[in-house]
Short mmCIF file of C-alpha atoms in Angstrom, two decimals:
data_model
loop_
_atom_site.label_atom_id
_atom_site.label_comp_id
_atom_site.label_asym_id
_atom_site.label_seq_id
_atom_site.Cartn_x
_atom_site.Cartn_y
_atom_site.Cartn_z
CA MET A 1336 2.74 11.63 20.73
CA ASN A 1337 0.81 8.37 21.00
CA PRO A 1338 2.09 5.69 18.64
CA VAL A 1339 -0.34 4.33 16.06
CA SER A 1340 0.12 0.71 15.12
CA LYS A 1341 -1.66 0.40 11.77
CA VAL A 1342 -3.16 2.88 9.31
CA LEU A 1343 -4.84 2.66 5.92
CA ILE A 1344 -4.58 5.31 3.20
CA ILE A 1345 -7.23 5.19 0.46
CA GLN A 1346 -6.67 6.80 -2.95
CA THR A 1347 -8.23 4.95 -5.89
CA ALA A 1348 -7.99 7.70 -8.52
CA PHE A 1349 -5.55 7.89 -11.46
CA LEU A 1350 -1.82 7.20 -11.56
CA GLY A 1351 -0.74 10.74 -10.71
CA ASP A 1352 -2.99 10.81 -7.65
CA ALA A 1353 -1.46 7.54 -6.45
CA VAL A 1354 2.06 8.93 -6.89
CA LEU A 1355 1.17 12.01 -4.86
CA ILE A 1356 0.18 9.97 -1.80
CA THR A 1357 3.81 8.84 -1.51
CA SER A 1358 4.21 12.21 0.23
CA LEU A 1359 2.05 10.77 3.02
CA LEU A 1360 4.16 7.60 3.11
CA GLU A 1361 7.24 9.77 3.52
CA LYS A 1362 5.64 11.76 6.32
CA ILE A 1363 4.69 8.64 8.28
CA ARG A 1364 8.01 6.89 7.53
CA ILE A 1365 10.00 9.84 8.87
CA GLU A 1366 7.76 11.08 11.66
CA SER A 1367 6.17 7.84 12.94
CA PRO A 1368 8.41 4.97 11.76
CA GLU A 1369 6.78 2.50 14.16
CA THR A 1370 3.51 2.72 12.22
CA ALA A 1371 2.55 0.01 9.74
CA ILE A 1372 0.95 1.43 6.58
CA HIS A 1373 -1.56 -0.18 4.25
CA LEU A 1374 -2.57 1.45 0.97
CA LEU A 1375 -5.66 1.00 -1.16
CA VAL A 1376 -5.20 2.13 -4.76
CA ARG A 1377 -6.79 1.62 -8.14
CA LYS A 1378 -5.93 -1.72 -9.75
CA GLY A 1379 -2.94 -1.17 -12.01
CA ASN A 1380 -1.35 1.46 -9.78
CA GLU A 1381 -0.17 -0.92 -7.07
CA SER A 1382 3.04 -1.73 -8.98
CA ILE A 1383 4.55 1.72 -8.41
CA PHE A 1384 4.84 1.03 -4.70
CA GLN A 1385 7.34 -1.74 -5.38
CA ALA A 1386 9.78 1.19 -5.53
CA TYR A 1387 8.86 2.11 -1.98
CA THR A 1388 10.71 -0.58 -0.08
CA HIS A 1389 10.64 0.79 3.46
CA PRO A 1390 9.24 -1.84 5.85
CA CYS A 1391 6.63 0.61 7.15
CA LEU A 1392 4.63 -0.13 3.98
CA GLU A 1393 3.11 -3.43 5.00
CA ARG A 1394 0.62 -4.08 2.19
CA VAL A 1395 -0.88 -2.54 -0.95
CA TRP A 1396 -4.50 -3.41 -1.74
CA SER A 1397 -6.16 -2.80 -5.09
CA TYR A 1398 -9.67 -1.77 -6.12
CA ASP A 1399 -10.82 -3.15 -9.46
CA LYS A 1400 -12.96 -0.45 -11.04
CA SER A 1401 -13.93 -2.75 -13.90
CA ASN A 1402 -15.85 -4.86 -11.37
CA LYS A 1403 -16.68 -2.34 -8.66
CA ARG A 1404 -19.33 -4.20 -6.69
CA ALA A 1405 -17.43 -7.48 -6.34
CA SER A 1406 -14.15 -5.71 -5.61
CA TRP A 1407 -15.76 -3.43 -3.01
CA LEU A 1408 -17.37 -6.36 -1.20
CA ASP A 1409 -14.12 -8.33 -1.22
CA LEU A 1410 -12.21 -5.37 0.17
CA HIS A 1411 -14.86 -4.82 2.84
CA THR A 1412 -14.49 -8.40 4.03
CA ASN A 1413 -10.70 -8.43 4.07
CA LEU A 1414 -9.97 -4.93 5.32
CA LYS A 1415 -12.33 -5.44 8.23
CA LYS A 1416 -10.01 -8.19 9.48
CA GLU A 1417 -7.08 -5.77 9.73
CA SER A 1418 -8.40 -3.70 12.67
CA PHE A 1419 -6.97 -0.39 11.56
CA ASP A 1420 -6.33 2.32 14.11
CA LYS A 1421 -6.76 5.11 11.57
CA VAL A 1422 -8.06 5.37 8.02
CA PHE A 1423 -7.22 8.36 5.85
CA VAL A 1424 -9.61 8.44 2.90
CA VAL A 1425 -8.06 10.78 0.35
CA GLN A 1426 -10.68 9.80 -2.22
CA ARG A 1427 -13.63 12.21 -2.08
CA PHE A 1428 -16.42 10.01 -3.44
CA PHE A 1429 -19.20 7.97 -1.87
CA GLY A 1430 -17.89 4.44 -2.50
CA MET A 1431 -14.56 4.84 -0.74
CA GLY A 1432 -16.15 7.00 1.97
CA LEU A 1433 -18.58 4.17 2.72
CA LEU A 1434 -15.82 1.55 2.68
CA SER A 1435 -13.73 3.58 5.13
CA LEU A 1436 -16.65 3.68 7.55
CA MET A 1437 -17.58 0.02 7.20
CA ILE A 1438 -14.30 -1.70 8.04
CA GLY A 1439 -14.30 -1.05 11.79
CA ALA A 1440 -11.40 1.38 12.08
CA LYS A 1441 -11.07 3.30 15.33
CA GLN A 1442 -10.87 6.62 13.49
CA VAL A 1443 -11.66 7.79 9.96
CA MET A 1444 -10.29 11.05 8.57
CA GLY A 1445 -11.34 12.44 5.21
CA PHE A 1446 -12.31 15.52 3.28
CA ALA A 1447 -15.50 17.47 3.86
CA LYS A 1448 -16.29 17.11 0.15
CA ASN A 1449 -16.91 13.41 0.65
CA PRO A 1450 -20.70 12.93 0.81
CA LEU A 1451 -20.28 10.78 3.93
CA SER A 1452 -17.96 13.20 5.73
CA TRP A 1453 -20.59 13.81 8.43
CA PHE A 1454 -19.82 10.34 9.74
CA PHE A 1455 -16.04 10.69 9.76
CA THR A 1456 -14.16 11.11 13.02
CA LYS A 1457 -12.97 14.38 11.56
CA SER A 1458 -13.34 16.00 8.16
CA TYR A 1459 -11.04 18.56 6.60
CA PRO A 1460 -11.53 21.25 3.95
CA HIS A 1461 -10.23 20.60 0.45
CA PRO A 1462 -9.46 24.10 -0.87
CA PHE A 1463 -9.30 24.01 -4.65
CA GLY A 1464 -8.26 26.57 -7.24
CA ASN A 1465 -6.23 28.84 -4.99
CA GLY A 1466 -2.79 27.38 -5.68
CA ILE A 1467 -2.58 25.07 -2.66
CA HIS A 1468 -0.93 21.89 -3.89
CA GLU A 1469 -2.63 18.50 -3.59
CA VAL A 1470 0.17 17.18 -1.36
CA GLU A 1471 -0.57 20.02 1.08
CA ARG A 1472 -4.29 19.23 1.01
CA ASN A 1473 -3.59 15.53 1.60
CA THR A 1474 -1.13 16.25 4.41
CA ALA A 1475 -3.88 18.11 6.27
CA LEU A 1476 -5.57 14.75 6.88
CA LEU A 1477 -2.60 13.75 9.05
CA SER A 1478 -2.11 17.14 10.70
CA ASP A 1479 -3.84 16.39 14.01
CA TRP A 1480 -1.68 13.30 14.37
CA LEU A 1481 1.70 14.30 12.93
CA GLY A 1482 1.52 18.04 12.37
CA GLU A 1483 1.50 20.10 9.20
CA LYS A 1484 4.98 19.54 7.75
CA VAL A 1485 4.70 18.57 4.08
CA HIS A 1486 7.00 16.02 2.47
CA LYS A 1487 7.52 15.66 -1.26
CA PRO A 1488 6.41 12.57 -3.20
CA PHE A 1489 9.19 10.01 -3.41
CA LEU A 1490 9.93 6.88 -5.44
CA ASN A 1491 13.26 5.10 -5.80
CA PRO A 1492 12.94 2.64 -8.69
CA SER A 1493 15.72 0.23 -9.59
CA LYS A 1494 17.85 1.53 -12.42
CA ALA A 1495 16.54 0.23 -15.75
CA PRO A 1496 18.62 0.27 -18.95
CA ALA A 1497 18.33 3.70 -20.58
CA PRO A 1498 17.60 3.77 -24.33
CA ALA A 1499 20.05 6.62 -24.95
CA THR A 1500 22.47 9.03 -23.27
CA ASN A 1501 22.11 12.75 -22.61
CA TYR A 1502 18.44 12.54 -23.57
CA ILE A 1503 15.25 14.39 -22.80
CA CYS A 1504 11.92 12.64 -22.40
CA ILE A 1505 8.71 13.77 -24.05
CA SER A 1506 5.40 12.31 -22.87
CA PRO A 1507 2.72 13.55 -25.29
CA GLY A 1508 -0.23 11.70 -23.79
CA SER A 1509 -2.85 12.14 -21.08
CA VAL A 1510 -6.05 10.36 -20.13
CA TRP A 1511 -7.86 13.59 -21.11
CA GLU A 1512 -7.71 14.99 -24.63
CA THR A 1513 -7.77 18.62 -23.47
CA LYS A 1514 -4.73 18.06 -21.27
CA ARG A 1515 -2.66 17.06 -24.30
CA LEU A 1516 -0.48 19.60 -26.03
CA PRO A 1517 -1.37 19.25 -29.74
CA ILE A 1518 0.96 16.82 -31.48
CA GLN A 1519 1.97 19.42 -34.06
CA LYS A 1520 3.29 21.56 -31.20
CA TRP A 1521 5.59 18.73 -30.09
CA ILE A 1522 6.76 18.32 -33.66
CA ASP A 1523 7.43 22.04 -34.05
CA PHE A 1524 9.31 22.07 -30.75
CA ILE A 1525 11.56 19.17 -31.75
CA HIS A 1526 12.33 20.94 -35.03
CA LEU A 1527 13.78 23.79 -32.95
CA LEU A 1528 16.15 21.51 -31.05
CA PRO A 1529 19.75 20.71 -31.96
CA ARG A 1530 19.98 17.86 -34.46
CA ASP A 1531 22.03 15.75 -32.08
CA GLN A 1532 19.61 16.03 -29.14
CA ALA A 1533 18.42 12.55 -28.22
CA ILE A 1534 14.68 12.39 -27.53
CA VAL A 1535 12.94 9.50 -25.77
CA LEU A 1536 9.18 9.34 -26.34
CA MET A 1537 7.29 7.86 -23.41
CA GLY A 1538 3.72 6.88 -22.62
CA SER A 1539 1.27 4.03 -22.17
CA PRO A 1540 0.48 1.48 -24.89
CA ASN A 1541 -2.75 3.27 -25.87
CA GLU A 1542 -0.75 6.46 -26.49
CA LYS A 1543 1.63 4.88 -29.00
CA HIS A 1544 -0.16 6.47 -31.96
CA LEU A 1545 0.75 9.91 -30.57
CA SER A 1546 4.44 9.06 -30.33
CA ASP A 1547 4.40 7.34 -33.72
CA GLU A 1548 3.14 10.54 -35.32
CA ILE A 1549 5.92 12.54 -33.69
CA GLU A 1550 8.57 10.01 -34.67
CA GLN A 1551 7.42 9.97 -38.28
CA ALA A 1552 7.56 13.77 -38.54
CA CYS A 1553 10.99 14.13 -36.87
CA GLN A 1554 13.18 11.67 -38.74
CA GLY A 1555 16.17 14.02 -38.74
CA TRP A 1556 16.54 13.74 -34.95
CA PRO A 1557 17.68 10.79 -32.81
CA ILE A 1558 14.23 9.67 -31.67
CA TYR A 1559 13.81 6.67 -29.38
CA ASN A 1560 10.17 5.66 -29.30
CA GLU A 1561 9.75 3.77 -26.03
CA THR A 1562 6.01 4.36 -25.74
CA GLY A 1563 4.15 1.33 -24.41
CA LYS A 1564 7.32 -0.76 -23.99
CA HIS A 1565 7.83 -0.45 -20.25
CA ALA A 1566 6.02 -1.07 -17.01
CA ILE A 1567 5.44 1.94 -14.77
CA LEU A 1568 8.54 1.48 -12.62
CA ALA A 1569 10.86 0.97 -15.60
CA SER A 1570 9.36 4.08 -17.18
CA THR A 1571 9.99 5.98 -13.96
CA SER A 1572 13.62 4.90 -14.06
CA ILE A 1573 13.96 6.16 -17.63
CA PHE A 1574 12.48 9.50 -16.54
CA ALA A 1575 14.92 9.63 -13.62
CA GLN A 1576 17.96 9.14 -15.86
CA SER A 1577 17.00 11.89 -18.32
CA LYS A 1578 18.33 15.43 -18.19
CA GLY A 1579 14.77 16.73 -18.28
CA ASN A 1580 11.19 15.68 -18.92
CA PHE A 1581 8.64 17.54 -21.04
CA VAL A 1582 5.18 16.46 -19.95
CA ASN A 1583 1.51 17.41 -19.94
CA ASP A 1584 -0.53 17.81 -16.76
CA SER A 1585 -0.56 14.03 -16.38
CA GLY A 1586 0.84 10.99 -14.57
CA PRO A 1587 4.38 11.32 -16.00
CA MET A 1588 4.61 14.80 -14.47
CA HIS A 1589 4.00 13.36 -11.01
CA LEU A 1590 6.40 10.46 -11.62
CA SER A 1591 9.01 13.08 -12.55
CA SER A 1592 8.32 14.88 -9.28
CA ALA A 1593 8.73 11.66 -7.31
CA VAL A 1594 12.22 11.07 -8.75
CA ASN A 1595 13.07 14.79 -8.62
CA VAL A 1596 14.15 15.16 -12.25
CA PRO A 1597 13.96 18.58 -13.98
CA THR A 1598 10.46 18.96 -15.39
CA VAL A 1599 8.82 21.21 -17.96
CA ALA A 1600 5.03 20.91 -17.59
CA LEU A 1601 2.59 22.02 -20.30
CA PHE A 1602 -0.81 23.11 -18.99
CA CYS A 1603 -3.59 23.38 -21.56
CA SER A 1604 -7.21 23.31 -20.32
CA THR A 1605 -6.27 22.91 -16.66
CA ILE A 1606 -4.36 25.47 -14.60
CA PRO A 1607 -1.56 25.18 -12.02
CA ASP A 1608 -3.78 26.86 -9.40
CA PHE A 1609 -5.74 23.61 -9.17
CA GLY A 1610 -2.77 22.34 -7.16
CA PHE A 1611 -1.31 19.59 -9.33
CA GLY A 1612 1.83 21.26 -10.65
CA PRO A 1613 5.33 19.73 -10.79
CA LEU A 1614 7.26 19.44 -7.54
CA ALA A 1615 10.78 18.66 -8.75
CA ASP A 1616 13.42 21.07 -7.48
CA HIS A 1617 13.89 22.39 -11.01
CA SER A 1618 10.46 22.82 -12.60
CA GLN A 1619 9.01 25.09 -15.23
CA ILE A 1620 5.38 25.56 -16.22
CA ILE A 1621 4.31 26.67 -19.68
CA GLU A 1622 0.77 27.71 -20.51
CA VAL A 1623 -0.99 29.96 -22.96
CA SER A 1624 -0.03 33.63 -22.49
CA GLU A 1625 -3.36 35.19 -23.38
CA LYS A 1626 -6.30 35.37 -21.03
CA LEU A 1627 -8.97 32.94 -22.22
CA ASP A 1628 -12.46 33.34 -20.78
CA CYS A 1629 -13.07 29.64 -21.36
CA ARG A 1630 -10.02 28.45 -19.41
CA PRO A 1631 -10.21 26.44 -17.32
CA CYS A 1632 -13.25 24.70 -18.77
CA GLY A 1633 -13.56 22.35 -15.79
CA ASP A 1634 -11.80 20.88 -12.78
CA HIS A 1635 -10.44 18.04 -14.92
CA GLY A 1636 -9.66 17.56 -18.58
CA LYS A 1637 -12.34 16.83 -21.15
CA LYS A 1638 -12.62 14.49 -24.11
CA ASN A 1639 -12.59 17.47 -26.46
CA CYS A 1640 -12.69 21.27 -26.45
CA PRO A 1641 -16.27 22.40 -25.71
CA LEU A 1642 -15.84 25.37 -28.09
CA GLY A 1643 -13.95 23.51 -30.79
CA HIS A 1644 -10.95 25.86 -31.07
CA TYR A 1645 -8.69 24.42 -28.35
CA ALA A 1646 -6.92 27.76 -28.00
CA CYS A 1647 -5.47 26.77 -24.62
CA GLY A 1648 -3.32 24.19 -26.40
CA ASN A 1649 -2.98 25.57 -29.90
CA HIS A 1650 -1.74 28.96 -28.69
CA ILE A 1651 1.07 27.66 -26.46
CA SER A 1652 4.40 29.04 -27.68
CA THR A 1653 7.01 26.57 -28.93
CA GLN A 1654 9.55 29.36 -28.45
CA LYS A 1655 8.79 29.23 -24.73
CA MET A 1656 9.35 25.48 -24.85
CA LEU A 1657 12.71 26.07 -26.53
CA MET A 1658 13.63 28.59 -23.85
CA ALA A 1659 12.76 26.01 -21.20
CA TYR A 1660 15.02 23.50 -22.96
CA GLU A 1661 17.83 26.05 -23.10
CA ALA A 1662 17.40 26.69 -19.39
CA LEU A 1663 17.83 22.96 -18.78
CA GLU A 1664 21.03 23.00 -20.81
CA ALA A 1665 22.34 26.02 -18.96
CA SER A 1666 21.70 24.41 -15.57
CA LYS A 1667 23.81 21.31 -16.26
#
C-alpha cells in the first residue's frame, strides 16, 4: 500500500453529517496512521473535532454559508497552498465539487451524484433508500485506497459536569419540523415514567421553547432543562454520561452514536432506510406502525406536513416509547 501524505475530507452539511465523517477519520487513523488529515466542515461544526485529538487530524477548515462567495474564494486560495494528495468530497453539491477540483489535488474522489463528478479522478455511487448506512456510503470513497472495512463514528469529549445522576436525555428538536416528534408525545411519554426518573432536556438555543413546554407540563418529575446552555462538546459529554438518549432523526442521534450510548431514535417523516439510523451498540428505532402512503414525503424533513395531518408523528405510540425505556432499564 502506497502511503499518502496529506488528504482533505469535505463535508459542509449539518451537524449530524459532520459527526458521521468521524468514521472516515477512524478508518484513516487506524489503517493509514502516517497520513495527515484536513477537514472542511460547515462553520459552527468545527468545534466537535476538538474531541478528536489524534495527531493525524492536522487542521479543520470551516465554510461560512452565511457568506458563501467570500468564504469559498478564501478557501480556494488557502487550500490550494496545501498540495493535497487526495481529496474526498463527501458533499454532493456543485460548490464543494468545484472547490475540490480547483485546489490542485493529485486526486479527487466523490459521489456520482455531484454535478461535477465527470471531472473527478473517480466517482462512486451513492445508493439511497435501500438501508445502506451513510457511513458505508462514505467509506466507499476510500475503498480503492484503504479497502471496504467500515468504522463507526467516534468522539471522545472531556467529561463535563452532569446535571443529574441516573438520568435519561430527551432531545425534542430538529432543524426540520417534520422530523420532530410532537411535543405532546414527549409529555405523554414522560407521564408514563417513574416519578423519580431524572430527565435532562437537551438541544440548541433556538429549541429552548420546545423544552420549556415539556418542562412546564411535567412538573411532577425531576426535569433538568439544559437546552441551549452548553456548547456541542459539553452536550456530547452529557449525552455520554446518560443511561440512554431519546432523540429524533437529528444531530443528537449521531452524537449519541459517536459516544456509543444507548439510543432510542424516533423517526417521523423520514425512514431508517435512508441510511441515517443510530449506530450505538444498543439502539432502538420507533416509528409509526401503520403504512402511510405519504411517508416518506421527501429525502429530508420539511418545514411542515404537506397534508396537514402529520400522522407520521402524531400516530407514534408512547407505549412503544415506554417499552424502549423499560428495555434500557432491564439492560443495566
